[in-house]
């Protein structure tokens, strides 16, 4: 795996996330992955950032609240589609998604949360900001998509 400027792959990143990606977080001895289908990539405070939203009802939310980092693994082909869909439909509160989907983990180089071992794009993310997302301030057009 080689290090590259994450913004050189913006189009591939956004396209891949729209199809479904894994967000994986480790907090203490707890580990979970979930599917994400949207994110924002850019620069904040002169640093490359990948921003994701995790609903407070998600099992992953509690882990992210305790963690300093997370990883995002984006499949570049369809071989992981079933696993992404499963991880988006099932909760890590109820089962071990890694075992159920036969997902292999590998150590990240810069963060404690592991990466999902697969062909794809991998982002090792340090949490620089946590902010609540208030549905009351979302544009009304979005409400029908997520209610």
XYZ file of N, CA and C in Angstrom:
441
model
N 0.844 -1.161 0.000
C 0.000 0.000 0.000
C 0.895 1.232 0.000
N 0.590 2.196 -0.874
C 1.427 3.393 -0.906
C 0.639 4.605 -0.444
N 1.341 5.559 0.140
C 0.727 6.802 0.582
C 0.623 7.768 -0.583
N -0.548 8.396 -0.708
C -0.746 9.407 -1.743
C -1.572 10.545 -1.172
N -1.548 11.679 -1.829
C -2.401 12.797 -1.439
C -3.843 12.359 -1.682
N -4.670 12.326 -0.636
C -6.025 11.797 -0.800
C -6.877 12.558 -1.812
N -6.578 13.815 -2.020
C -7.412 14.586 -2.939
C -7.115 14.297 -4.401
N -6.025 13.593 -4.690
C -5.767 13.232 -6.086
C -6.749 12.171 -6.559
N -7.425 11.538 -5.621
C -8.381 10.480 -5.958
C -9.820 10.871 -5.623
N -10.107 12.162 -5.608
C -11.427 12.623 -5.191
C -12.554 11.985 -5.987
N -12.460 11.970 -7.293
C -13.536 11.420 -8.118
C -13.759 9.934 -7.821
N -12.672 9.167 -7.740
C -12.781 7.735 -7.426
C -13.338 7.522 -6.018
N -12.913 8.377 -5.095
C -13.365 8.265 -3.713
C -14.864 8.494 -3.611
N -15.328 9.607 -4.142
C -16.750 9.940 -4.049
C -17.593 8.913 -4.795
N -17.153 8.521 -5.969
C -17.874 7.514 -6.748
C -17.954 6.197 -5.984
N -16.850 5.797 -5.377
C -16.821 4.553 -4.611
C -17.699 4.607 -3.378
N -17.669 5.726 -2.661
C -18.491 5.864 -1.459
C -19.974 5.838 -1.820
N -20.335 6.464 -2.912
C -21.750 6.456 -3.330
C -22.251 5.039 -3.567
N -21.368 4.148 -3.982
C -21.745 2.744 -4.201
C -21.736 1.952 -2.894
N -21.076 2.488 -1.880
C -21.006 1.839 -0.575
C -19.581 1.552 -0.162
N -19.264 1.913 1.071
C -17.921 1.719 1.616
C -18.048 1.294 3.077
N -16.936 0.880 3.652
C -16.894 0.466 5.049
C -16.256 1.565 5.892
N -16.901 1.921 6.991
C -16.296 2.768 8.010
C -16.031 1.841 9.190
N -14.773 1.738 9.598
C -14.377 0.816 10.664
C -13.764 1.611 11.808
N -14.162 1.278 13.026
C -13.653 1.993 14.189
C -13.362 1.005 15.312
N -12.294 1.323 16.040
C -11.912 0.539 17.215
C -11.837 1.492 18.397
N -12.533 1.132 19.467
C -12.489 1.912 20.705
C -12.211 0.929 21.835
N -11.017 1.004 22.387
C -10.621 0.023 23.390
C -10.575 -1.351 22.755
N -11.316 -2.301 23.321
C -11.343 -3.650 22.744
C -12.580 -3.876 21.872
N -13.356 -2.837 21.655
C -14.564 -2.934 20.818
C -14.238 -2.527 19.387
N -14.806 -3.270 18.446
C -14.522 -3.051 17.031
C -15.806 -3.222 16.235
N -16.049 -2.350 15.278
C -17.227 -2.480 14.426
C -16.952 -1.844 13.068
N -17.719 -2.290 12.095
C -17.714 -1.654 10.783
C -19.158 -1.408 10.384
N -19.375 -0.380 9.603
C -20.703 -0.079 9.082
C -20.561 0.360 7.640
N -21.653 0.329 6.922
C -21.643 0.814 5.544
C -21.929 2.308 5.541
N -21.217 3.026 4.683
C -21.531 4.438 4.458
C -21.756 4.635 2.964
N -22.599 5.570 2.652
C -22.901 5.854 1.251
C -22.719 7.312 0.901
N -22.264 8.101 1.879
C -21.995 9.501 1.585
C -20.926 10.037 2.529
N -20.178 10.985 2.010
C -19.090 11.631 2.744
C -18.705 12.890 1.978
N -17.895 13.692 2.596
C -17.369 14.895 1.959
C -15.855 14.850 2.061
N -15.194 15.200 0.992
C -13.735 15.218 0.990
C -13.283 16.614 0.573
N -12.244 17.106 1.223
C -11.750 18.442 0.893
C -10.653 18.869 1.850
N -10.522 20.167 2.010
C -9.531 20.726 2.925
C -10.222 21.556 3.991
N -9.829 21.353 5.244
C -10.278 22.155 6.369
C -9.039 22.423 7.206
N -8.859 23.652 7.607
C -7.685 24.035 8.390
C -6.397 23.629 7.683
N -6.387 23.753 6.381
C -5.236 23.438 5.530
C -4.803 21.974 5.637
N -5.751 21.120 5.982
C -5.488 19.683 6.071
C -6.492 18.942 5.203
N -6.060 17.867 4.559
C -7.043 17.061 3.825
C -7.964 16.364 4.831
N -9.263 16.410 4.572
C -10.218 15.777 5.479
C -11.231 14.952 4.696
N -11.706 13.928 5.348
C -12.816 13.124 4.860
C -13.852 13.186 5.973
N -14.976 13.829 5.697
C -16.014 13.992 6.715
C -17.136 12.995 6.465
N -17.550 12.342 7.534
C -18.636 11.375 7.460
C -19.675 11.730 8.526
N -20.873 11.272 8.315
C -21.936 11.458 9.303
C -22.375 10.083 9.790
N -22.458 9.949 11.104
C -22.910 8.698 11.710
C -24.069 9.043 12.640
N -25.228 8.495 12.371
C -26.405 8.757 13.208
C -26.164 8.276 14.633
N -26.722 9.036 15.586
C -26.515 8.662 16.989
C -27.219 7.361 17.369
N -28.093 6.859 16.525
C -28.757 5.575 16.792
C -27.887 4.378 16.386
N -26.818 4.627 15.665
C -25.951 3.543 15.185
C -25.022 3.046 16.288
N -24.758 1.767 16.297
C -23.795 1.176 17.235
C -22.423 1.841 17.065
N -22.056 2.127 15.844
C -20.762 2.758 15.549
C -20.644 4.133 16.202
N -21.751 4.842 16.357
C -21.722 6.180 16.958
C -21.090 6.139 18.349
N -21.512 5.192 19.175
C -20.951 5.079 20.518
C -19.459 4.798 20.508
N -19.017 4.014 19.544
C -17.586 3.720 19.436
C -16.810 4.948 18.970
N -17.348 5.653 17.989
C -16.657 6.851 17.475
C -16.546 7.913 18.561
N -17.557 7.994 19.419
C -17.508 8.959 20.523
C -16.309 8.696 21.439
N -15.893 7.452 21.546
C -14.779 7.075 22.430
C -13.443 6.970 21.700
N -13.466 6.993 20.374
C -12.259 6.740 19.576
C -11.563 8.035 19.164
N -10.319 7.892 18.760
C -9.542 9.018 18.239
C -9.412 8.942 16.726
N -9.897 7.837 16.133
C -9.708 7.652 14.695
C -10.708 6.648 14.143
N -10.703 6.500 12.843
C -11.485 5.480 12.144
C -10.845 5.275 10.786
N -11.269 4.243 10.084
C -10.789 4.031 8.718
C -11.985 3.926 7.780
N -11.740 4.241 6.526
C -12.742 4.061 5.476
C -12.093 3.207 4.391
N -12.745 2.115 4.052
C -12.265 1.204 3.007
C -13.301 1.188 1.893
N -12.862 1.570 0.694
C -13.765 1.720 -0.445
C -13.452 0.661 -1.490
N -14.373 -0.292 -1.689
C -14.148 -1.298 -2.734
C -14.136 -0.643 -4.114
N -13.271 -1.117 -4.982
C -13.217 -0.571 -6.344
C -13.862 -1.498 -7.360
N -14.414 -2.600 -6.874
C -15.154 -3.495 -7.767
C -16.347 -4.039 -6.994
N -17.098 -4.893 -7.610
C -18.353 -5.374 -7.020
C -18.195 -6.576 -6.090
N -16.983 -7.060 -5.886
C -16.806 -8.286 -5.103
C -17.218 -8.130 -3.636
N -17.242 -6.910 -3.128
C -17.589 -6.679 -1.724
C -19.016 -6.161 -1.552
N -19.779 -6.080 -2.625
C -21.127 -5.489 -2.578
C -22.018 -6.153 -1.531
N -22.031 -7.478 -1.504
C -22.879 -8.197 -0.553
C -22.476 -7.875 0.891
N -21.184 -7.810 1.154
C -20.699 -7.497 2.506
C -21.057 -6.066 2.894
N -20.907 -5.120 1.973
C -21.282 -3.729 2.258
C -22.770 -3.663 2.594
N -23.589 -4.304 1.790
C -25.038 -4.295 2.028
C -25.384 -4.917 3.381
N -24.734 -6.022 3.707
C -24.968 -6.680 4.992
C -24.598 -5.743 6.141
N -23.437 -5.093 6.024
C -22.955 -4.208 7.093
C -23.796 -2.942 7.222
N -24.559 -2.624 6.199
C -25.477 -1.498 6.272
C -26.838 -1.887 6.824
N -27.149 -3.171 6.783
C -28.469 -3.637 7.206
C -28.476 -4.246 8.609
N -27.338 -4.673 9.095
C -27.248 -5.349 10.395
C -26.447 -4.507 11.379
N -26.764 -4.652 12.656
C -26.069 -3.903 13.696
C -24.983 -4.739 14.353
N -23.865 -4.094 14.619
C -22.774 -4.732 15.342
C -23.122 -4.991 16.801
N -24.238 -4.425 17.276
C -24.701 -4.744 18.627
C -25.129 -6.209 18.711
N -25.634 -6.704 17.584
C -26.262 -8.024 17.562
C -25.361 -9.151 17.075
N -24.334 -8.818 16.313
C -23.489 -9.863 15.726
C -22.142 -9.294 15.330
N -21.220 -10.193 15.037
C -19.883 -9.813 14.591
C -19.893 -9.759 13.064
N -19.935 -8.559 12.516
C -20.015 -8.393 11.059
C -18.777 -8.932 10.352
N -17.633 -8.815 10.980
C -16.394 -9.301 10.366
C -16.468 -10.813 10.158
N -16.950 -11.506 11.189
C -17.077 -12.963 11.106
C -18.173 -13.354 10.110
N -19.316 -12.708 10.201
C -20.453 -13.038 9.332
C -20.122 -12.846 7.850
N -19.361 -11.794 7.547
C -19.028 -11.476 6.141
C -17.656 -11.988 5.729
N -16.981 -12.666 6.661
C -15.623 -13.160 6.398
C -14.697 -12.018 5.964
N -14.810 -10.885 6.667
C -13.962 -9.728 6.375
C -12.641 -9.880 7.114
N -11.563 -9.783 6.386
C -10.225 -9.884 6.959
C -9.734 -8.475 7.265
N -9.101 -8.320 8.412
C -8.580 -7.016 8.821
C -7.067 -6.977 8.675
N -6.563 -5.770 8.502
C -5.126 -5.550 8.476
C -4.850 -4.270 9.255
N -3.689 -4.207 9.879
C -3.343 -3.022 10.660
C -3.181 -1.806 9.764
N -3.690 -0.692 10.247
C -3.442 0.580 9.584
C -2.035 1.034 9.967
N -1.489 1.961 9.203
C -0.130 2.440 9.483
C -0.117 3.623 10.442
N -1.187 4.447 10.423
C -1.154 5.702 11.172
C -2.203 5.815 12.279
N -3.160 4.887 12.309
C -4.228 4.956 13.303
C -4.435 3.580 13.935
N -5.174 3.535 15.041
C -5.418 2.270 15.737
C -6.528 1.441 15.100
N -7.508 2.093 14.496
C -8.589 1.348 13.845
C -8.025 0.612 12.635
N -8.409 -0.650 12.453
C -7.858 -1.428 11.335
C -8.541 -1.122 10.007
N -7.935 -1.618 8.957
C -8.485 -1.526 7.605
C -9.092 -2.868 7.231
N -10.062 -2.847 6.348
C -10.583 -4.086 5.785
C -9.677 -4.456 4.625
N -9.150 -5.662 4.685
C -8.193 -6.117 3.676
C -8.937 -6.452 2.389
N -8.668 -5.670 1.355
C -9.330 -5.855 0.059
C -8.696 -4.922 -0.950
N -8.974 -5.162 -2.213
C -8.547 -4.236 -3.258
C -9.454 -3.019 -3.188
N -8.866 -1.862 -3.051
C -9.677 -0.656 -2.958
C -8.873 0.523 -2.462
N -9.583 1.578 -2.143
C -8.981 2.775 -1.555
C -9.177 2.698 -0.050
N -8.150 3.080 0.690
C -8.213 3.026 2.147
C -7.797 4.375 2.714
N -8.593 4.881 3.634
C -8.296 6.143 4.296
C -8.151 5.889 5.788
N -7.058 6.365 6.346
C -6.818 6.296 7.775
C -7.093 7.687 8.315
N -8.134 7.824 9.116
C -8.638 9.137 9.513
C -8.491 9.378 11.010
N -7.876 10.486 11.359
C -7.830 10.936 12.745
C -9.004 11.896 12.929
N -9.716 11.742 14.015
C -10.882 12.587 14.259
C -10.399 13.953 14.723
N -10.747 14.987 13.962
C -10.344 16.351 14.310
C -11.524 17.190 14.786
N -12.737 16.717 14.548
C -13.933 17.444 14.983
C -15.102 16.478 15.056
N -15.862 16.600 16.126
C -17.132 15.878 16.255
C -18.199 16.934 16.485
N -19.257 16.879 15.708
C -20.327 17.859 15.847
C -21.666 17.161 15.675
N -22.646 17.522 16.502
C -23.962 16.905 16.347
C -24.627 17.357 15.050
N -25.407 16.447 14.493
C -26.144 16.757 13.271
C -27.613 16.877 13.656
N -28.155 18.067 13.549
C -29.526 18.336 13.959
C -30.457 18.247 12.754
N -31.310 17.230 12.709
C -32.221 17.093 11.569
C -33.123 18.312 11.374
N -33.347 19.072 12.439
C -34.213 20.251 12.337
C -33.628 21.327 11.425
N -32.310 21.308 11.225
C -31.713 22.340 10.367
C -31.401 21.833 8.962
N -31.744 20.569 8.695
C -31.528 20.025 7.355
C -32.568 20.579 6.390
N -32.187 20.722 5.158
C -33.117 21.171 4.123
C -34.265 20.175 4.026
N -35.469 20.669 3.863
C -36.666 19.815 3.842
C -36.629 18.763 2.731
N -35.964 19.043 1.615
C -35.867 18.064 0.527
C -35.131 16.799 0.964
N -34.225 16.940 1.931
C -33.459 15.793 2.411
C -34.254 14.949 3.399
N -35.187 15.574 4.068
C -35.966 14.886 5.089
C -36.658 13.637 4.546
N -37.229 13.740 3.361
C -37.958 12.596 2.793
C -37.028 11.435 2.428
N -35.742 11.715 2.254
C -34.783 10.664 1.926
C -34.379 9.835 3.136
N -34.419 10.437 4.319
C -33.873 9.771 5.502
C -34.843 9.672 6.664
N -36.123 9.846 6.421
C -37.080 9.729 7.531
C -37.880 8.459 7.419
